[in-house]
Amino acid sequence: MTKSSLRRQLLLPYVLLVIFVSVAIGWVSYRAGKDAVDNLSSRILGDAVSRISADTEEHLARALVALHSIAPDPATLPQPQEFSNDLDQLESRIWVASGLFMDVNNYVYFGGADGRFIGVNRVSSDLVELYRRDPGAPRRSVHVTNRPGDRARLLRHDDYDPRKRPWYGIAAQQDKPVWSPVYNDFSSREPTITLAQAVRRADRSLVGVVATDVTLKLLTDFLRTLRVSDNGIAFVIDGNGYMIATSGQELPFRMVDGQPKRMHVSEMRTALISRAWFGIQDWKRRDAGTREPVTLAAGQARIAAGELGGRYGVDWLTVVAVPQSDFTAGVQRSLMQGVLIAVLCILAAIAIGMSLISRVLGDIRKLTDAARRIGEGQPLPHLNLRRRDELGQLALSFSEMEHNLRIDKLTAVFNRASLIAQIGFLRRQLDQKAGERPHFALLFIDLDHFKTVNDQYGHAAGDRVLATVAARLKESVRVTDVVARYGGDEFVILLKGLTEPADVTAMEEKIRNVVEAPVPLEHGTARVGVSIGWAMFPDDGDDIDALLKIADKRMFDAKKLRKAARAQTSST
């Protein structure tokens, strides 16, 4: 819509402007709200993953503490300590170890290299079972006990050789604590994992293996108390994708022929778990080797995943998945409320604004034109807004902003960004004026011996030299030309309308004669030389960067020639 039509039709542009602003604000608000929700949801999911991982790793750490209470880590002892495999002594120590963290690892035991075995299983606070097999005994006895040494009640005998158990064989080959794969406990049928550690004598011969079972049911119970959202779900899987624990009602195992069989995550019927699994697989394919927790989107769900237990020797993954709608429902409601409010505001703004539009519109146009000119690199016109309200203040701010954006504070000439903008404006004129090709030249100027001024007189003197040189450059060129400080002791001059290299050469000589005159300082005088390179548009190229590079190269070539000439003069 042209300016003349704006003057004739005041109401329609104003209505469109108000509608546009309202829609834009609504859209920006919606996007800001959605982005805030996305960020918040990522933080919530990440915090949930971290909390689950921390809680689980605490259970794993407790199991290690229980083992070290029986067989301390030699690295933590002030002096070597021989491990005693006497069952009576071990019984007391294992009794204490099994009671340290009863909710996680209530079953602690020791299997000796000669087949002996001692274990304490705190089934509940009122029921403690003692498992014992003496060296050379054919069978293991199971007692209900109330304290170490109590054998009052015998439950049964069974055939049990610890050396034939998987946990024993794995640990006996290692010198550090090792975890068994996750399995379903025969009695509770809950996912369980065993931590075992070999105990050796000073000569490295095997005494036996201490171990403890860590029930993962507590992890499932914890996940079910962790409410991330109305429909979210949290679960833990091992490195092969088998379920360890889940906050959903679907169990991490199923019964097959009367035996518990662990479920693979791909076999779970919960749709959100399946969706999360596909998202995790895609993440692992794209970011193989990533160890940090990640939050990602998978369809209509948001997923957070983090590796778990690496420091304790297990390869698990914590996953939290929440439907996108759980987070965005509030944003949708806010959007509808915002639409209603926006409609009311539009009607009110139209009614109120009709009395103000005719006066304000003209000033807004001036400010809009000024903003466009600043963006295109043109000089800011005199706004002449005789107002004391916000528009008047804005006009003053435009003038100050132009000065701050365009002018180098030290030298009072244009800065590098302003120079580039003005060259870009000249280039756009090329596209607008068919058949007429504007010409201009760039002079790239570098001061010689400027570092000597700084070293001899100080940086304050160097700043004064730069300001003086800038003033002399402005005096040397036409009003229509542009002088800019490119950086440090480098200046660039935009010479508009030059078409012949001879004109550029003449301008070079004029600049050199003016700039190389002595500069008076507080304590003496300083002299600097100038090395100048040039490039012409469009003869040397159409690209701004290319023109600057050509001018810069020619400047360096000129500097080399001047140095060579000075060296030859000195030698003669």
XYZ file of C-alpha atoms in Angstrom:
572
model
C 0.000 0.000 0.000
C 1.465 3.348 -1.051
C 1.883 6.403 1.160
C -0.792 8.306 -0.748
C -3.320 5.543 -0.144
C -2.378 5.557 3.518
C -3.250 9.215 3.717
C -6.585 8.666 1.976
C -7.563 5.553 3.793
C -6.527 5.983 7.380
C -8.715 3.378 8.964
C -7.922 0.349 6.804
C -4.132 0.453 7.245
C -4.559 1.042 10.957
C -6.902 -1.932 11.263
C -4.510 -4.110 9.321
C -1.615 -2.889 11.457
C -3.462 -3.595 14.682
C -4.516 -7.020 13.447
C -1.009 -7.776 12.276
C 0.536 -6.648 15.551
C -2.038 -8.626 17.537
C -1.492 -11.755 15.465
C 2.264 -11.311 15.595
C 2.217 -10.827 19.355
C -0.098 -13.810 19.712
C 2.105 -15.956 17.527
C 5.268 -14.840 19.256
C 3.610 -15.434 22.625
C 2.499 -18.865 21.506
C 5.961 -19.715 20.238
C 7.550 -18.301 23.376
C 5.142 -20.299 25.516
C 5.766 -23.436 23.490
C 9.522 -22.912 23.621
C 9.297 -22.305 27.359
C 7.231 -25.484 27.743
C 9.718 -27.405 25.602
C 12.609 -26.117 27.687
C 10.744 -26.811 30.905
C 9.729 -30.271 29.742
C 13.321 -31.038 28.758
C 14.469 -29.888 32.173
C 11.774 -31.903 33.952
C 12.532 -35.017 31.936
C 16.269 -34.552 32.386
C 15.822 -34.055 36.121
C 13.682 -37.201 36.274
C 16.349 -39.196 34.448
C 19.034 -37.819 36.754
C 16.957 -38.572 39.823
C 16.286 -42.151 38.727
C 19.932 -42.661 37.832
C 21.119 -41.205 41.131
C 18.694 -43.340 43.148
C 19.634 -46.508 41.263
C 23.352 -45.832 41.486
C 22.927 -45.283 45.201
C 21.541 -48.826 45.439
C 24.494 -50.141 43.446
C 26.900 -48.220 45.674
C 25.276 -49.655 48.786
C 25.880 -53.161 47.500
C 29.548 -52.316 47.101
C 29.634 -50.917 50.652
C 28.116 -54.146 51.957
C 30.817 -56.228 50.258
C 33.610 -53.973 51.463
C 32.325 -54.281 55.011
C 33.182 -57.993 54.755
C 36.231 -57.847 52.502
C 37.649 -54.294 52.623
C 39.312 -52.875 49.533
C 43.085 -53.221 50.157
C 43.630 -49.768 48.685
C 41.634 -48.236 51.545
C 43.513 -50.065 54.339
C 46.500 -48.472 56.114
C 48.307 -51.816 56.003
C 47.722 -55.248 54.448
C 45.136 -57.317 56.272
C 44.721 -61.060 55.876
C 41.170 -62.175 55.105
C 39.858 -64.896 57.425
C 37.500 -67.467 55.928
C 36.515 -68.832 59.335
C 32.738 -69.274 59.036
C 31.996 -68.265 62.629
C 33.842 -64.996 62.212
C 32.325 -64.408 58.799
C 28.847 -65.071 60.121
C 29.031 -62.077 62.456
C 30.390 -59.815 59.755
C 27.877 -60.928 57.158
C 25.072 -60.546 59.715
C 26.034 -56.872 60.074
C 26.547 -56.368 56.326
C 23.121 -57.783 55.473
C 21.504 -55.282 57.819
C 23.187 -52.181 56.428
C 20.704 -51.670 53.587
C 17.943 -54.196 54.054
C 15.624 -52.600 51.513
C 18.115 -53.201 48.675
C 20.601 -55.970 49.379
C 19.376 -58.015 52.340
C 21.136 -61.210 51.233
C 24.936 -61.252 51.678
C 27.038 -64.398 51.427
C 30.494 -65.910 50.998
C 31.561 -68.974 49.020
C 34.996 -70.439 49.681
C 37.417 -72.059 47.277
C 37.022 -75.305 49.265
C 33.209 -75.292 48.973
C 32.393 -73.719 52.318
C 29.500 -71.254 52.351
C 27.958 -68.794 54.767
C 25.101 -66.408 53.983
C 22.528 -64.290 55.833
C 19.212 -63.451 54.171
C 17.024 -60.950 55.982
C 13.698 -61.973 54.505
C 11.933 -59.420 56.691
C 12.526 -57.562 59.921
C 11.184 -60.611 61.818
C 12.615 -63.409 59.684
C 16.334 -63.989 59.118
C 17.656 -67.092 57.372
C 21.192 -68.434 57.812
C 22.770 -70.535 55.060
C 25.860 -72.521 56.018
C 28.010 -75.257 54.575
C 31.102 -76.247 56.514
C 34.286 -77.366 54.759
C 33.865 -80.970 53.645
C 30.141 -81.045 54.466
C 28.070 -82.806 51.786
C 25.067 -80.476 52.061
C 24.133 -76.969 53.068
C 21.896 -76.278 56.069
C 19.304 -73.505 56.270
C 18.317 -72.118 59.672
C 15.972 -69.493 61.013
C 18.110 -67.369 63.293
C 17.794 -64.413 65.611
C 21.464 -63.596 66.124
C 24.913 -64.791 65.047
C 25.534 -68.338 66.308
C 21.812 -69.146 66.736
C 20.963 -72.616 65.291
C 17.757 -73.285 67.213
C 15.512 -73.852 64.220
C 16.559 -75.893 61.185
C 14.462 -75.371 58.075
C 16.045 -77.748 55.595
C 19.128 -79.123 53.934
C 19.919 -78.658 50.267
C 22.588 -79.529 47.749
C 24.462 -76.314 47.123
C 28.050 -75.811 45.992
C 28.951 -72.125 45.588
C 31.773 -72.967 43.210
C 29.246 -74.131 40.632
C 27.282 -70.895 40.678
C 27.726 -68.392 37.819
C 28.490 -65.475 40.155
C 31.370 -67.431 41.680
C 32.969 -68.348 38.374
C 32.759 -64.814 36.965
C 34.158 -63.157 40.092
C 36.949 -65.720 40.573
C 38.460 -64.635 37.250
C 38.489 -60.929 38.136
C 40.316 -58.736 40.631
C 37.504 -56.215 40.950
C 33.802 -56.382 41.816
C 31.700 -57.726 38.947
C 27.964 -57.729 38.315
C 26.005 -60.657 37.038
C 23.473 -60.185 34.229
C 19.992 -59.259 35.424
C 17.919 -62.360 36.205
C 14.572 -63.092 37.809
C 14.922 -64.389 41.338
C 13.594 -67.927 41.696
C 11.638 -67.166 44.851
C 10.371 -63.606 44.338
C 10.439 -63.759 40.517
C 11.515 -60.121 40.586
C 14.466 -58.801 38.521
C 17.644 -59.221 40.554
C 21.342 -58.652 40.031
C 24.309 -60.012 41.964
C 27.510 -58.178 42.873
C 30.456 -60.488 43.582
C 34.099 -59.898 44.433
C 36.984 -62.334 44.675
C 38.999 -62.430 47.900
C 42.656 -63.393 47.582
C 45.580 -64.054 49.843
C 48.842 -62.141 49.682
C 50.189 -64.724 47.211
C 47.177 -64.040 44.956
C 45.635 -67.455 45.604
C 41.854 -67.465 45.808
C 40.216 -67.583 49.253
C 36.683 -67.332 47.929
C 34.052 -64.903 46.705
C 31.812 -62.531 48.660
C 28.552 -61.544 47.027
C 25.231 -59.828 47.598
C 21.952 -59.854 45.701
C 20.380 -56.515 44.779
C 16.654 -56.705 44.210
C 15.394 -54.357 41.532
C 11.802 -54.420 42.720
C 12.586 -51.367 44.811
C 13.508 -49.544 41.598
C 10.127 -50.432 40.104
C 8.401 -49.205 43.258
C 10.381 -45.981 43.111
C 9.500 -45.417 39.451
C 5.814 -45.861 40.214
C 5.996 -43.127 42.859
C 7.766 -40.753 40.471
C 5.003 -38.795 38.744
C 6.394 -36.912 35.761
C 3.024 -36.195 34.123
C -0.496 -37.604 33.881
C 0.372 -40.086 31.137
C 4.167 -40.283 31.290
C 6.168 -43.421 31.913
C 9.680 -44.143 33.151
C 11.626 -47.338 32.666
C 15.132 -48.782 32.882
C 16.628 -51.227 30.378
C 19.960 -53.001 30.172
C 22.472 -52.715 27.372
C 20.699 -55.422 25.359
C 17.305 -53.742 25.596
C 15.759 -55.996 28.234
C 13.465 -54.450 30.811
C 14.752 -53.956 34.344
C 12.048 -51.789 35.881
C 9.072 -49.732 34.753
C 6.634 -47.287 36.286
C 3.782 -48.731 34.205
C 1.409 -51.497 35.191
C 2.943 -53.870 32.658
C 5.502 -56.093 34.394
C 9.105 -56.255 33.154
C 8.777 -60.065 32.911
C 6.177 -62.635 31.939
C 5.564 -66.209 32.944
C 6.467 -68.889 30.393
C 5.816 -72.511 31.382
C 5.675 -71.447 34.989
C 9.026 -69.665 34.846
C 9.628 -65.896 34.767
C 11.033 -64.668 31.454
C 12.417 -61.162 31.100
C 10.734 -58.907 28.559
C 12.600 -57.152 25.780
C 11.565 -53.527 25.408
C 10.354 -54.249 21.860
C 7.935 -56.842 23.294
C 6.224 -54.408 25.652
C 2.625 -53.654 24.756
C 2.646 -50.142 26.227
C 2.567 -47.830 23.194
C 4.590 -45.080 24.848
C 7.392 -47.516 25.691
C 7.504 -48.742 22.076
C 7.584 -45.164 20.780
C 10.377 -44.294 23.168
C 12.333 -47.388 22.114
C 12.250 -46.379 18.442
C 13.373 -42.862 19.382
C 16.249 -44.226 21.463
C 17.388 -46.499 18.652
C 17.440 -43.580 16.237
C 19.395 -41.480 18.764
C 21.969 -44.236 19.275
C 22.440 -44.637 15.536
C 22.989 -40.920 15.068
C 25.029 -40.219 18.205
C 26.929 -43.417 18.812
C 29.296 -43.077 21.754
C 27.434 -40.182 23.383
C 27.578 -40.531 27.161
C 25.659 -37.440 28.231
C 21.886 -37.498 28.931
C 19.785 -36.375 25.975
C 16.258 -35.073 25.468
C 14.590 -35.661 22.112
C 11.225 -35.710 20.377
C 9.738 -38.891 18.922
C 6.451 -38.326 17.133
C 3.943 -36.964 19.630
C 6.150 -37.754 22.643
C 9.143 -36.221 24.358
C 11.830 -38.567 25.584
C 14.778 -38.182 27.919
C 17.422 -40.881 28.172
C 20.659 -41.228 30.089
C 23.196 -43.954 30.622
C 23.230 -45.397 34.098
C 25.686 -47.247 36.289
C 28.806 -46.925 34.162
C 30.937 -46.039 37.163
C 29.763 -49.208 38.908
C 30.279 -51.540 35.968
C 26.725 -51.921 34.597
C 25.439 -50.809 31.210
C 21.880 -49.609 31.770
C 19.755 -46.883 30.277
C 17.175 -44.719 32.063
C 14.295 -43.540 29.879
C 11.455 -41.129 30.661
C 8.745 -40.623 28.011
C 5.813 -38.216 28.161
C 3.128 -37.531 25.520
C 3.578 -34.096 23.985
C -0.012 -33.248 24.854
C 0.737 -33.473 28.576
C 2.977 -30.439 28.238
C 1.202 -28.461 25.506
C -2.391 -28.689 26.757
C -1.904 -25.584 28.896
C -0.331 -23.730 25.978
C -3.336 -24.561 23.776
C -5.717 -23.228 26.400
C -3.635 -20.088 26.768
C -3.662 -19.661 22.992
C -7.464 -19.738 22.823
C -7.688 -17.256 25.680
C -5.115 -15.101 23.919
C -7.151 -15.153 20.688
C -10.245 -13.972 22.541
C -8.305 -11.223 24.301
C -6.666 -10.223 21.008
C -10.080 -9.811 19.314
C -11.297 -7.607 22.133
C -8.110 -5.584 22.054
C -8.372 -5.112 18.288
C -11.890 -3.727 18.592
C -10.883 -1.422 21.427
C -7.730 -0.293 19.622
C -9.696 0.532 16.475
C -12.193 2.600 18.415
C -9.524 4.505 20.313
C -7.023 4.790 17.510
C -9.304 6.362 14.962
C -8.884 9.697 16.729
C -5.091 9.435 16.771
C -4.198 7.723 13.530
C -4.027 10.749 11.282
C -1.407 12.529 13.431
C 0.624 9.565 14.446
C 0.752 7.868 11.057
C 2.878 10.526 9.430
C 5.464 10.433 12.200
C 5.518 6.653 12.162
C 6.248 6.745 8.468
C 9.194 9.034 9.101
C 10.562 6.691 11.734
C 9.966 3.671 9.499
C 11.801 5.360 6.645
C 14.643 6.237 9.021
C 14.910 2.597 10.170
C 14.970 1.448 6.542
C 17.701 3.936 5.697
C 19.805 2.795 8.648
C 19.398 -0.790 7.570
C 20.428 0.054 3.997
C 23.435 2.042 5.128
C 22.049 5.432 4.039
C 22.571 8.518 6.195
C 19.731 9.213 8.581
C 17.598 12.137 7.358
C 16.603 14.938 9.690
C 13.370 13.678 11.259
C 12.096 17.044 12.524
C 9.501 15.480 14.841
C 8.328 18.228 17.174
C 6.942 15.928 19.793
C 7.645 15.472 23.492
C 6.100 12.028 23.734
C 7.581 8.580 23.049
C 7.771 9.172 19.283
C 9.846 12.287 19.855
C 12.127 10.381 22.197
C 12.336 7.586 19.645
C 13.408 10.060 16.972
C 16.201 11.273 19.240
C 17.147 7.672 19.951
C 17.366 6.998 16.202
C 19.858 9.825 15.801
C 21.922 8.610 18.738
C 21.680 5.043 17.537
C 22.861 5.964 14.058
C 25.859 7.778 15.512
C 26.731 4.878 17.829
C 26.262 2.277 15.113
C 28.053 4.121 12.336
C 30.799 6.198 13.916
C 34.080 4.970 15.381
C 34.344 6.567 18.825
C 38.069 7.246 18.696
C 38.455 8.734 15.220
C 34.925 10.128 14.605
C 34.844 8.522 11.129
C 32.596 5.698 9.987
C 33.280 2.234 11.362
C 33.780 -0.979 9.438
C 30.156 -2.175 9.657
C 28.874 1.171 8.359
C 31.328 1.071 5.461
C 30.139 -2.400 4.427
C 26.512 -1.265 4.696
C 27.103 1.766 2.472
C 28.937 -0.289 -0.124
C 26.007 -2.697 -0.054
C 23.656 0.206 -0.670
C 25.663 1.202 -3.738
C 25.439 -2.390 -4.959
C 21.662 -2.380 -4.558
C 21.523 0.788 -6.634
C 23.096 -1.265 -9.412
C 20.104 -3.605 -9.406
C 17.596 -0.733 -9.304
C 19.045 1.382 -12.122
C 19.004 -0.715 -15.245
C 21.499 0.422 -17.859
C 23.391 2.659 -15.430
C 26.348 1.064 -13.669
C 27.595 3.059 -10.691
C 31.354 3.156 -10.240
C 33.369 3.556 -7.115
C 36.846 2.856 -5.798
C 38.107 1.543 -2.474
C 41.363 2.791 -0.972
C 42.865 0.500 1.673
C 45.220 2.573 3.856
C 47.668 1.207 6.424
C 49.797 3.473 8.622
C 53.545 2.846 8.574
C 55.615 3.195 11.766
C 52.476 3.487 13.907
C 53.792 0.888 16.342
C 56.885 3.054 16.835
C 54.635 5.924 17.948
C 52.923 3.699 20.504
C 56.221 2.325 21.762
C 57.926 5.733 21.975
C 55.129 8.008 23.180
C 52.480 5.653 24.604
C 49.021 4.548 23.539
C 47.432 7.897 24.338
C 49.717 9.512 21.757
C 48.885 6.698 19.338
C 45.167 7.420 19.771
C 45.789 11.104 19.033
C 47.694 10.175 15.864
C 44.795 7.989 14.717
C 42.296 10.777 15.358
C 44.489 13.299 13.503
C 44.971 10.980 10.532
C 41.224 10.362 10.365
C 40.525 14.111 10.355
C 43.109 14.658 7.592
C 41.595 11.867 5.512
C 38.154 13.488 5.789
C 39.680 16.822 4.674
C 41.374 15.157 1.700
C 38.245 13.704 0.091
C 34.942 15.043 -1.151
C 31.842 15.409 0.979
C 30.202 12.531 -0.874
C 33.088 10.140 -0.150
C 33.206 7.901 2.905
C 36.148 7.552 5.317
C 36.018 4.538 7.657
C 38.306 3.029 10.224
C 38.637 -0.610 9.187
C 40.490 -1.739 12.295
C 43.596 -0.877 14.310
C 45.660 1.501 12.189
C 43.861 0.610 8.944
C 41.437 2.911 7.102
C 39.291 2.407 4.019
C 37.996 5.237 1.826
C 35.019 4.790 -0.477
C 35.421 7.110 -3.460
C 32.117 7.366 -5.293
C 31.836 7.963 -9.042
C 35.496 7.378 -9.965
C 35.930 5.580 -13.277
C 39.620 6.038 -14.136
C 42.671 4.603 -12.327
C 44.443 7.918 -12.892
C 41.899 9.649 -10.680
C 42.525 7.087 -7.972
C 46.293 7.566 -8.269
C 45.906 11.319 -7.946
C 43.769 10.866 -4.836
C 46.427 8.538 -3.401
C 49.117 11.165 -3.810
C 46.943 13.858 -2.271
C 46.173 11.663 0.741
C 49.804 10.722 1.220
C 50.954 14.353 1.200
C 48.317 15.360 3.739
C 48.572 12.420 6.115
C 52.351 12.131 6.256
C 52.747 15.648 7.632
C 54.089 15.739 11.236
C 51.533 15.255 13.994
C 52.109 17.519 17.033
C 52.009 15.706 20.356
C 52.200 16.839 23.958
C 55.897 15.951 24.106
C 57.223 16.219 20.593
C 55.953 15.318 17.160
C 55.256 12.062 15.393
C 55.368 11.086 11.764
C 53.627 8.175 10.144
C 53.638 7.013 6.585
C 50.812 5.521 4.605
C 50.742 2.483 2.334
C 47.740 2.550 0.023
C 46.135 -0.121 -2.110
C 43.052 0.297 -4.255
C 40.371 -1.596 -6.112
C 37.672 -0.361 -8.505
C 34.115 -1.487 -8.966
C 33.173 -3.160 -11.219
C 36.541 -3.465 -13.001
C 38.237 -5.445 -10.221
C 35.139 -7.454 -9.267
C 31.526 -7.316 -8.140
C 31.978 -8.843 -4.694
C 32.687 -6.573 -1.712
C 35.001 -9.070 -0.018
C 36.901 -9.585 -3.257
C 37.375 -5.830 -3.721
C 38.657 -5.448 -0.174
C 41.069 -8.348 -0.640
C 42.410 -6.870 -3.865
C 42.865 -3.463 -2.246
C 44.498 -5.071 0.796
C 46.921 -7.034 -1.387
C 47.872 -3.946 -3.362
C 48.416 -2.111 -0.088
C 50.813 -4.809 1.098
C 52.610 -4.725 -2.250
C 52.955 -0.954 -1.917
C 54.254 -1.355 1.650
C 56.906 -3.806 0.439
C 58.003 -1.431 -2.303
C 58.259 1.462 0.184
C 60.328 -0.660 2.559
C 62.593 -1.750 -0.259
C 63.017 1.839 -1.395
C 63.854 2.981 2.135
C 66.337 0.140 2.529
C 68.052 1.041 -0.748
C 68.209 4.703 0.274
C 69.747 3.797 3.632
C 72.373 1.558 2.027
C 73.450 4.283 -0.358
